[in-house]
């Protein structure tokens, strides 16, 4: 458990250094702790160290943890693939959804968002490396989908998310992130009245420095905080 405290400190200082190198202030980057497959007590340990944002991929698992951690003021982010018949519990229990990639899902999230809650923050997932196996829309599909999503009442489009093809080379890593930065800038130009379009969700344990260099505002970090994941399924 103390490992989590140590790891968090290491990740935070890595973010600080990356921000300094990019001449950005540290507050412009939010650390999202990706806690898929990790038990609730590990999230609680991270929370005790001041970690407030958690990202989950698997709906059933995440709903159990949300229930177990009700006493904490966690900001919950859904970052996994979404089945359109499973949107209701996401709309009811999460603050953010990073993985919206079709209008139908956005429409359902908006319709199912409870009235007493603030609008659900969403990002559109971009398949930035054009990989067959990855979800997300292609960059050329963004303008139309964004225009449609911006009209939905109970969700607020905040920006873009991507999981680029993995690479060990920092220069290679930066290219797709730079492309994402340009896509968000274009979106902002197309919709100057939407100042809430401010989010680039990009960068994981292996490429967060490159993502921060290119403007990431949320980095999604799992392994570097919780250690390697063990899948029992
Ligand atoms: C698992 C996951 C992460 C975290 O990846 P790490 O390499 O463990 O930091 C980030 N984003 C998404 C969408 C994920 O599924």
PDB file of C-alpha atoms and ligand atoms in Angstrom:
ATOM      1  CA  UNK A   1       0.000   0.000   0.000  1.00  0.00           C
ATOM      2  CA  UNK A   2       2.856   2.407   0.799  1.00  0.00           C
ATOM      3  CA  UNK A   3       3.958   1.554  -2.726  1.00  0.00           C
ATOM      4  CA  UNK A   4       0.969   3.445  -4.027  1.00  0.00           C
ATOM      5  CA  UNK A   5       1.957   6.524  -2.025  1.00  0.00           C
ATOM      6  CA  UNK A   6       5.511   6.292  -3.344  1.00  0.00           C
ATOM      7  CA  UNK A   7       4.414   5.681  -6.899  1.00  0.00           C
ATOM      8  CA  UNK A   8       2.025   8.612  -6.793  1.00  0.00           C
ATOM      9  CA  UNK A   9       4.802  10.865  -5.610  1.00  0.00           C
ATOM     10  CA  UNK A  10       7.053   9.665  -8.439  1.00  0.00           C
ATOM     11  CA  UNK A  11       4.326  10.173 -11.050  1.00  0.00           C
ATOM     12  CA  UNK A  12       3.524  13.643  -9.745  1.00  0.00           C
ATOM     13  CA  UNK A  13       7.148  14.696  -9.911  1.00  0.00           C
ATOM     14  CA  UNK A  14       7.411  13.251 -13.427  1.00  0.00           C
ATOM     15  CA  UNK A  15       4.426  15.397 -14.399  1.00  0.00           C
ATOM     16  CA  UNK A  16       6.053  18.437 -12.778  1.00  0.00           C
ATOM     17  CA  UNK A  17       9.272  17.930 -14.731  1.00  0.00           C
ATOM     18  CA  UNK A  18       7.401  17.364 -17.995  1.00  0.00           C
ATOM     19  CA  UNK A  19       5.430  20.556 -17.368  1.00  0.00           C
ATOM     20  CA  UNK A  20       8.606  22.529 -16.649  1.00  0.00           C
ATOM     21  CA  UNK A  21      10.191  21.217 -19.840  1.00  0.00           C
ATOM     22  CA  UNK A  22       7.106  22.259 -21.771  1.00  0.00           C
ATOM     23  CA  UNK A  23       6.932  25.614 -19.981  1.00  0.00           C
ATOM     24  CA  UNK A  24       3.500  24.794 -18.704  1.00  0.00           C
ATOM     25  CA  UNK A  25       2.217  25.244 -15.195  1.00  0.00           C
ATOM     26  CA  UNK A  26       1.605  22.003 -13.314  1.00  0.00           C
ATOM     27  CA  UNK A  27      -2.019  22.866 -12.600  1.00  0.00           C
ATOM     28  CA  UNK A  28      -2.820  22.592 -16.320  1.00  0.00           C
ATOM     29  CA  UNK A  29      -2.393  18.798 -16.145  1.00  0.00           C
ATOM     30  CA  UNK A  30      -4.823  16.566 -14.235  1.00  0.00           C
ATOM     31  CA  UNK A  31      -3.595  13.171 -13.135  1.00  0.00           C
ATOM     32  CA  UNK A  32      -6.257  10.526 -13.734  1.00  0.00           C
ATOM     33  CA  UNK A  33      -5.464   7.332 -11.818  1.00  0.00           C
ATOM     34  CA  UNK A  34      -6.525   4.388 -13.986  1.00  0.00           C
ATOM     35  CA  UNK A  35      -7.724   1.802 -11.502  1.00  0.00           C
ATOM     36  CA  UNK A  36      -9.180  -0.968 -13.679  1.00  0.00           C
ATOM     37  CA  UNK A  37      -8.677  -4.427 -12.121  1.00  0.00           C
ATOM     38  CA  UNK A  38      -7.492  -2.850  -8.830  1.00  0.00           C
ATOM     39  CA  UNK A  39      -9.457  -3.477  -5.630  1.00  0.00           C
ATOM     40  CA  UNK A  40     -11.312  -0.660  -3.861  1.00  0.00           C
ATOM     41  CA  UNK A  41      -8.846  -0.503  -0.964  1.00  0.00           C
ATOM     42  CA  UNK A  42      -6.059   0.472  -3.371  1.00  0.00           C
ATOM     43  CA  UNK A  43      -8.169   3.350  -4.681  1.00  0.00           C
ATOM     44  CA  UNK A  44      -8.848   4.356  -1.109  1.00  0.00           C
ATOM     45  CA  UNK A  45      -5.100   4.355  -0.425  1.00  0.00           C
ATOM     46  CA  UNK A  46      -4.503   6.629  -3.412  1.00  0.00           C
ATOM     47  CA  UNK A  47      -7.345   8.914  -2.331  1.00  0.00           C
ATOM     48  CA  UNK A  48      -5.746   9.228   1.107  1.00  0.00           C
ATOM     49  CA  UNK A  49      -2.703  10.603  -0.745  1.00  0.00           C
ATOM     50  CA  UNK A  50      -4.829  13.297  -2.360  1.00  0.00           C
ATOM     51  CA  UNK A  51      -5.738  11.501  -5.595  1.00  0.00           C
ATOM     52  CA  UNK A  52      -9.300  12.545  -6.522  1.00  0.00           C
ATOM     53  CA  UNK A  53      -9.786  11.447 -10.146  1.00  0.00           C
ATOM     54  CA  UNK A  54     -10.094   7.762 -11.032  1.00  0.00           C
ATOM     55  CA  UNK A  55     -10.576   6.126 -14.421  1.00  0.00           C
ATOM     56  CA  UNK A  56     -12.343   2.819 -14.949  1.00  0.00           C
ATOM     57  CA  UNK A  57     -12.813   0.643 -18.062  1.00  0.00           C
ATOM     58  CA  UNK A  58     -15.174  -2.155 -17.080  1.00  0.00           C
ATOM     59  CA  UNK A  59     -18.709  -1.182 -16.148  1.00  0.00           C
ATOM     60  CA  UNK A  60     -19.677  -3.934 -13.702  1.00  0.00           C
ATOM     61  CA  UNK A  61     -16.388  -3.730 -11.855  1.00  0.00           C
ATOM     62  CA  UNK A  62     -16.526   0.060 -11.671  1.00  0.00           C
ATOM     63  CA  UNK A  63     -20.094   0.145 -10.307  1.00  0.00           C
ATOM     64  CA  UNK A  64     -19.042  -2.132  -7.459  1.00  0.00           C
ATOM     65  CA  UNK A  65     -16.149   0.158  -6.577  1.00  0.00           C
ATOM     66  CA  UNK A  66     -18.277   3.300  -6.826  1.00  0.00           C
ATOM     67  CA  UNK A  67     -20.649   1.677  -4.334  1.00  0.00           C
ATOM     68  CA  UNK A  68     -17.807   0.648  -2.003  1.00  0.00           C
ATOM     69  CA  UNK A  69     -16.235   4.107  -2.089  1.00  0.00           C
ATOM     70  CA  UNK A  70     -19.412   6.162  -1.758  1.00  0.00           C
ATOM     71  CA  UNK A  71     -18.042   7.866   1.346  1.00  0.00           C
ATOM     72  CA  UNK A  72     -15.247   9.515  -0.702  1.00  0.00           C
ATOM     73  CA  UNK A  73     -15.608  12.511  -3.012  1.00  0.00           C
ATOM     74  CA  UNK A  74     -14.120  10.848  -6.044  1.00  0.00           C
ATOM     75  CA  UNK A  75     -14.464  12.210  -9.558  1.00  0.00           C
ATOM     76  CA  UNK A  76     -15.214   9.101 -11.664  1.00  0.00           C
ATOM     77  CA  UNK A  77     -14.141   8.853 -15.311  1.00  0.00           C
ATOM     78  CA  UNK A  78     -15.318   6.092 -17.646  1.00  0.00           C
ATOM     79  CA  UNK A  79     -12.558   5.386 -20.187  1.00  0.00           C
ATOM     80  CA  UNK A  80     -13.457   1.972 -21.633  1.00  0.00           C
ATOM     81  CA  UNK A  81     -15.425   0.797 -24.671  1.00  0.00           C
ATOM     82  CA  UNK A  82     -19.163   1.536 -24.353  1.00  0.00           C
ATOM     83  CA  UNK A  83     -21.975  -0.784 -25.370  1.00  0.00           C
ATOM     84  CA  UNK A  84     -24.949   1.341 -26.335  1.00  0.00           C
ATOM     85  CA  UNK A  85     -27.345  -0.777 -24.250  1.00  0.00           C
ATOM     86  CA  UNK A  86     -25.220  -0.135 -21.120  1.00  0.00           C
ATOM     87  CA  UNK A  87     -25.183   3.658 -21.138  1.00  0.00           C
ATOM     88  CA  UNK A  88     -27.666   4.251 -18.306  1.00  0.00           C
ATOM     89  CA  UNK A  89     -25.455   3.291 -15.348  1.00  0.00           C
ATOM     90  CA  UNK A  90     -22.625   5.309 -16.907  1.00  0.00           C
ATOM     91  CA  UNK A  91     -24.864   8.377 -17.226  1.00  0.00           C
ATOM     92  CA  UNK A  92     -25.999   7.937 -13.630  1.00  0.00           C
ATOM     93  CA  UNK A  93     -22.716   7.206 -11.857  1.00  0.00           C
ATOM     94  CA  UNK A  94     -19.859   8.945 -13.661  1.00  0.00           C
ATOM     95  CA  UNK A  95     -18.662  12.561 -13.940  1.00  0.00           C
ATOM     96  CA  UNK A  96     -16.739  12.076 -17.182  1.00  0.00           C
ATOM     97  CA  UNK A  97     -16.790   9.721 -20.168  1.00  0.00           C
ATOM     98  CA  UNK A  98     -13.660   9.785 -22.360  1.00  0.00           C
ATOM     99  CA  UNK A  99     -14.565   7.089 -24.855  1.00  0.00           C
ATOM    100  CA  UNK A 100     -17.590   8.386 -26.773  1.00  0.00           C
ATOM    101  CA  UNK A 101     -17.222   7.403 -30.428  1.00  0.00           C
ATOM    102  CA  UNK A 102     -20.708   7.513 -31.922  1.00  0.00           C
ATOM    103  CA  UNK A 103     -23.765   9.722 -31.882  1.00  0.00           C
ATOM    104  CA  UNK A 104     -26.072   7.009 -30.593  1.00  0.00           C
ATOM    105  CA  UNK A 105     -24.018   6.636 -27.402  1.00  0.00           C
ATOM    106  CA  UNK A 106     -23.880  10.412 -26.897  1.00  0.00           C
ATOM    107  CA  UNK A 107     -27.647  10.713 -27.391  1.00  0.00           C
ATOM    108  CA  UNK A 108     -28.337   7.973 -24.882  1.00  0.00           C
ATOM    109  CA  UNK A 109     -25.933   9.432 -22.305  1.00  0.00           C
ATOM    110  CA  UNK A 110     -27.647  12.807 -22.650  1.00  0.00           C
ATOM    111  CA  UNK A 111     -31.163  11.335 -22.427  1.00  0.00           C
ATOM    112  CA  UNK A 112     -30.261   9.174 -19.426  1.00  0.00           C
ATOM    113  CA  UNK A 113     -28.324  11.759 -17.434  1.00  0.00           C
ATOM    114  CA  UNK A 114     -30.344  12.397 -14.260  1.00  0.00           C
ATOM    115  CA  UNK A 115     -31.820  15.929 -14.101  1.00  0.00           C
ATOM    116  CA  UNK A 116     -30.416  16.686 -10.654  1.00  0.00           C
ATOM    117  CA  UNK A 117     -26.823  16.107 -11.813  1.00  0.00           C
ATOM    118  CA  UNK A 118     -24.699  18.603 -13.759  1.00  0.00           C
ATOM    119  CA  UNK A 119     -24.142  17.789 -17.444  1.00  0.00           C
ATOM    120  CA  UNK A 120     -21.920  14.759 -18.044  1.00  0.00           C
ATOM    121  CA  UNK A 121     -18.463  15.781 -19.305  1.00  0.00           C
ATOM    122  CA  UNK A 122     -17.481  13.864 -22.390  1.00  0.00           C
ATOM    123  CA  UNK A 123     -14.554  13.500 -24.761  1.00  0.00           C
ATOM    124  CA  UNK A 124     -14.733  12.086 -28.259  1.00  0.00           C
ATOM    125  CA  UNK A 125     -12.275   9.254 -28.767  1.00  0.00           C
ATOM    126  CA  UNK A 126     -10.118   9.632 -31.871  1.00  0.00           C
ATOM    127  CA  UNK A 127      -8.449   6.646 -33.529  1.00  0.00           C
ATOM    128  CA  UNK A 128      -5.422   8.823 -34.103  1.00  0.00           C
ATOM    129  CA  UNK A 129      -3.094   6.131 -35.437  1.00  0.00           C
ATOM    130  CA  UNK A 130      -5.798   4.651 -37.687  1.00  0.00           C
ATOM    131  CA  UNK A 131      -5.442   1.209 -36.161  1.00  0.00           C
ATOM    132  CA  UNK A 132      -7.968  -1.454 -37.146  1.00  0.00           C
ATOM    133  CA  UNK A 133      -8.083  -2.822 -33.590  1.00  0.00           C
ATOM    134  CA  UNK A 134      -8.693   0.478 -31.794  1.00  0.00           C
ATOM    135  CA  UNK A 135     -12.004   2.169 -31.172  1.00  0.00           C
ATOM    136  CA  UNK A 136     -12.581   5.814 -31.919  1.00  0.00           C
ATOM    137  CA  UNK A 137     -13.582   7.901 -34.895  1.00  0.00           C
ATOM    138  CA  UNK A 138     -11.220   8.939 -37.651  1.00  0.00           C
ATOM    139  CA  UNK A 139     -10.108  12.594 -37.591  1.00  0.00           C
ATOM    140  CA  UNK A 140     -12.178  13.386 -40.685  1.00  0.00           C
ATOM    141  CA  UNK A 141     -15.350  12.287 -38.866  1.00  0.00           C
ATOM    142  CA  UNK A 142     -14.752  14.723 -36.008  1.00  0.00           C
ATOM    143  CA  UNK A 143     -16.340  17.955 -37.309  1.00  0.00           C
ATOM    144  CA  UNK A 144     -19.730  16.383 -37.972  1.00  0.00           C
ATOM    145  CA  UNK A 145     -19.914  14.294 -34.793  1.00  0.00           C
ATOM    146  CA  UNK A 146     -18.770  17.246 -32.646  1.00  0.00           C
ATOM    147  CA  UNK A 147     -21.444  19.539 -34.125  1.00  0.00           C
ATOM    148  CA  UNK A 148     -24.139  16.973 -33.360  1.00  0.00           C
ATOM    149  CA  UNK A 149     -22.901  16.246 -29.843  1.00  0.00           C
ATOM    150  CA  UNK A 150     -22.675  19.958 -28.988  1.00  0.00           C
ATOM    151  CA  UNK A 151     -26.449  20.183 -29.420  1.00  0.00           C
ATOM    152  CA  UNK A 152     -27.288  17.569 -26.795  1.00  0.00           C
ATOM    153  CA  UNK A 153     -28.614  19.135 -23.580  1.00  0.00           C
ATOM    154  CA  UNK A 154     -27.291  16.987 -20.733  1.00  0.00           C
ATOM    155  CA  UNK A 155     -23.757  16.321 -21.825  1.00  0.00           C
ATOM    156  CA  UNK A 156     -20.958  18.805 -22.215  1.00  0.00           C
ATOM    157  CA  UNK A 157     -18.363  18.152 -24.896  1.00  0.00           C
ATOM    158  CA  UNK A 158     -15.008  18.928 -23.266  1.00  0.00           C
ATOM    159  CA  UNK A 159     -12.530  17.702 -25.870  1.00  0.00           C
ATOM    160  CA  UNK A 160     -10.742  14.707 -27.303  1.00  0.00           C
ATOM    161  CA  UNK A 161      -9.185  11.447 -26.155  1.00  0.00           C
ATOM    162  CA  UNK A 162      -6.772   9.093 -27.878  1.00  0.00           C
ATOM    163  CA  UNK A 163      -4.686   5.990 -27.343  1.00  0.00           C
ATOM    164  CA  UNK A 164      -2.005   6.183 -30.062  1.00  0.00           C
ATOM    165  CA  UNK A 165      -0.121   3.160 -31.398  1.00  0.00           C
ATOM    166  CA  UNK A 166       2.559   2.401 -28.844  1.00  0.00           C
ATOM    167  CA  UNK A 167       6.142   3.379 -29.478  1.00  0.00           C
ATOM    168  CA  UNK A 168       9.239   3.502 -27.277  1.00  0.00           C
ATOM    169  CA  UNK A 169      10.716   6.426 -29.168  1.00  0.00           C
ATOM    170  CA  UNK A 170       9.849   9.810 -27.609  1.00  0.00           C
ATOM    171  CA  UNK A 171       9.986  11.609 -30.973  1.00  0.00           C
ATOM    172  CA  UNK A 172       7.622   9.062 -32.552  1.00  0.00           C
ATOM    173  CA  UNK A 173       5.359   9.334 -29.525  1.00  0.00           C
ATOM    174  CA  UNK A 174       4.913  13.061 -29.990  1.00  0.00           C
ATOM    175  CA  UNK A 175       3.573  12.943 -33.545  1.00  0.00           C
ATOM    176  CA  UNK A 176       0.060  11.600 -32.864  1.00  0.00           C
ATOM    177  CA  UNK A 177      -0.216  13.823 -29.785  1.00  0.00           C
ATOM    178  CA  UNK A 178       0.675  16.870 -31.884  1.00  0.00           C
ATOM    179  CA  UNK A 179      -2.029  15.829 -34.339  1.00  0.00           C
ATOM    180  CA  UNK A 180      -4.513  15.677 -31.446  1.00  0.00           C
ATOM    181  CA  UNK A 181      -3.516  19.171 -30.345  1.00  0.00           C
ATOM    182  CA  UNK A 182      -4.207  20.439 -33.868  1.00  0.00           C
ATOM    183  CA  UNK A 183      -7.579  18.676 -33.967  1.00  0.00           C
ATOM    184  CA  UNK A 184      -8.635  20.339 -30.714  1.00  0.00           C
ATOM    185  CA  UNK A 185      -7.413  23.737 -31.946  1.00  0.00           C
ATOM    186  CA  UNK A 186      -9.466  23.343 -35.119  1.00  0.00           C
ATOM    187  CA  UNK A 187     -12.507  22.338 -33.088  1.00  0.00           C
ATOM    188  CA  UNK A 188     -12.082  25.435 -30.910  1.00  0.00           C
ATOM    189  CA  UNK A 189     -11.852  27.612 -34.027  1.00  0.00           C
ATOM    190  CA  UNK A 190     -15.020  26.046 -35.436  1.00  0.00           C
ATOM    191  CA  UNK A 191     -16.903  26.595 -32.162  1.00  0.00           C
ATOM    192  CA  UNK A 192     -15.614  29.842 -30.626  1.00  0.00           C
ATOM    193  CA  UNK A 193     -18.707  30.097 -28.427  1.00  0.00           C
ATOM    194  CA  UNK A 194     -17.800  26.853 -26.630  1.00  0.00           C
ATOM    195  CA  UNK A 195     -15.018  27.830 -24.236  1.00  0.00           C
ATOM    196  CA  UNK A 196     -15.488  24.575 -22.344  1.00  0.00           C
ATOM    197  CA  UNK A 197     -13.733  22.734 -25.199  1.00  0.00           C
ATOM    198  CA  UNK A 198     -10.473  22.632 -23.270  1.00  0.00           C
ATOM    199  CA  UNK A 199      -9.524  18.978 -22.790  1.00  0.00           C
ATOM    200  CA  UNK A 200      -6.941  16.690 -24.343  1.00  0.00           C
ATOM    201  CA  UNK A 201      -7.076  13.296 -22.602  1.00  0.00           C
ATOM    202  CA  UNK A 202      -3.850  11.661 -23.720  1.00  0.00           C
ATOM    203  CA  UNK A 203      -0.727  10.051 -22.298  1.00  0.00           C
ATOM    204  CA  UNK A 204      -0.365   6.833 -20.299  1.00  0.00           C
ATOM    205  CA  UNK A 205       2.444   5.409 -18.135  1.00  0.00           C
ATOM    206  CA  UNK A 206       4.763   4.886 -21.109  1.00  0.00           C
ATOM    207  CA  UNK A 207       4.223   8.136 -22.989  1.00  0.00           C
ATOM    208  CA  UNK A 208       3.041  10.824 -20.575  1.00  0.00           C
ATOM    209  CA  UNK A 209       6.086  13.064 -21.120  1.00  0.00           C
ATOM    210  CA  UNK A 210       5.428  13.249 -24.863  1.00  0.00           C
ATOM    211  CA  UNK A 211       1.712  13.844 -24.272  1.00  0.00           C
ATOM    212  CA  UNK A 212       2.385  16.697 -21.849  1.00  0.00           C
ATOM    213  CA  UNK A 213       4.872  18.226 -24.283  1.00  0.00           C
ATOM    214  CA  UNK A 214       2.042  18.357 -26.848  1.00  0.00           C
ATOM    215  CA  UNK A 215      -0.594  19.799 -24.560  1.00  0.00           C
ATOM    216  CA  UNK A 216      -2.274  16.949 -22.666  1.00  0.00           C
ATOM    217  CA  UNK A 217      -4.634  18.272 -20.002  1.00  0.00           C
ATOM    218  CA  UNK A 218      -5.531  14.865 -18.545  1.00  0.00           C
ATOM    219  CA  UNK A 219      -2.980  12.043 -18.388  1.00  0.00           C
ATOM    220  CA  UNK A 220      -4.391   8.568 -17.711  1.00  0.00           C
ATOM    221  CA  UNK A 221      -1.917   6.629 -15.593  1.00  0.00           C
ATOM    222  CA  UNK A 222      -2.426   3.056 -14.386  1.00  0.00           C
ATOM    223  CA  UNK A 223       0.710   0.922 -14.191  1.00  0.00           C
ATOM    224  CA  UNK A 224       3.003   3.642 -12.865  1.00  0.00           C
ATOM    225  CA  UNK A 225       0.674   4.133  -9.869  1.00  0.00           C
ATOM    226  CA  UNK A 226      -0.712   0.674  -9.123  1.00  0.00           C
ATOM    227  CA  UNK A 227       1.898  -1.624 -10.680  1.00  0.00           C
ATOM    228  CA  UNK A 228       1.386  -4.141 -13.477  1.00  0.00           C
ATOM    229  CA  UNK A 229      -2.165  -5.400 -13.889  1.00  0.00           C
ATOM    230  CA  UNK A 230      -2.978  -9.055 -13.362  1.00  0.00           C
ATOM    231  CA  UNK A 231      -5.937 -10.245 -15.398  1.00  0.00           C
ATOM    232  CA  UNK A 232      -7.659 -13.283 -13.979  1.00  0.00           C
ATOM    233  CA  UNK A 233     -10.296 -13.494 -16.737  1.00  0.00           C
TER     234      UNK A 233
HETATM  235  C1  LIG B   1      -5.434   0.958 -19.049  1.00  0.00           C
HETATM  236  C2  LIG B   1      -5.602   2.276 -19.666  1.00  0.00           C
HETATM  237  C3  LIG B   1      -4.743   3.349 -19.354  1.00  0.00           C
HETATM  238  C4  LIG B   1      -3.565   3.222 -18.399  1.00  0.00           C
HETATM  239  O1  LIG B   1      -2.508   2.573 -19.017  1.00  0.00           O
HETATM  240  P1  LIG B   1      -1.103   2.379 -18.247  1.00  0.00           P
HETATM  241  O2  LIG B   1      -0.176   2.014 -19.335  1.00  0.00           O
HETATM  242  O3  LIG B   1      -1.316   1.277 -17.250  1.00  0.00           O
HETATM  243  O4  LIG B   1      -0.752   3.668 -17.600  1.00  0.00           O
HETATM  244  C5  LIG B   1      -4.996   4.582 -19.932  1.00  0.00           C
HETATM  245  N1  LIG B   1      -6.026   4.774 -20.779  1.00  0.00           N
HETATM  246  C6  LIG B   1      -6.873   3.775 -21.114  1.00  0.00           C
HETATM  247  C7  LIG B   1      -7.987   4.040 -22.052  1.00  0.00           C
HETATM  248  C8  LIG B   1      -6.672   2.503 -20.573  1.00  0.00           C
HETATM  249  O5  LIG B   1      -7.515   1.518 -20.930  1.00  0.00           O
END
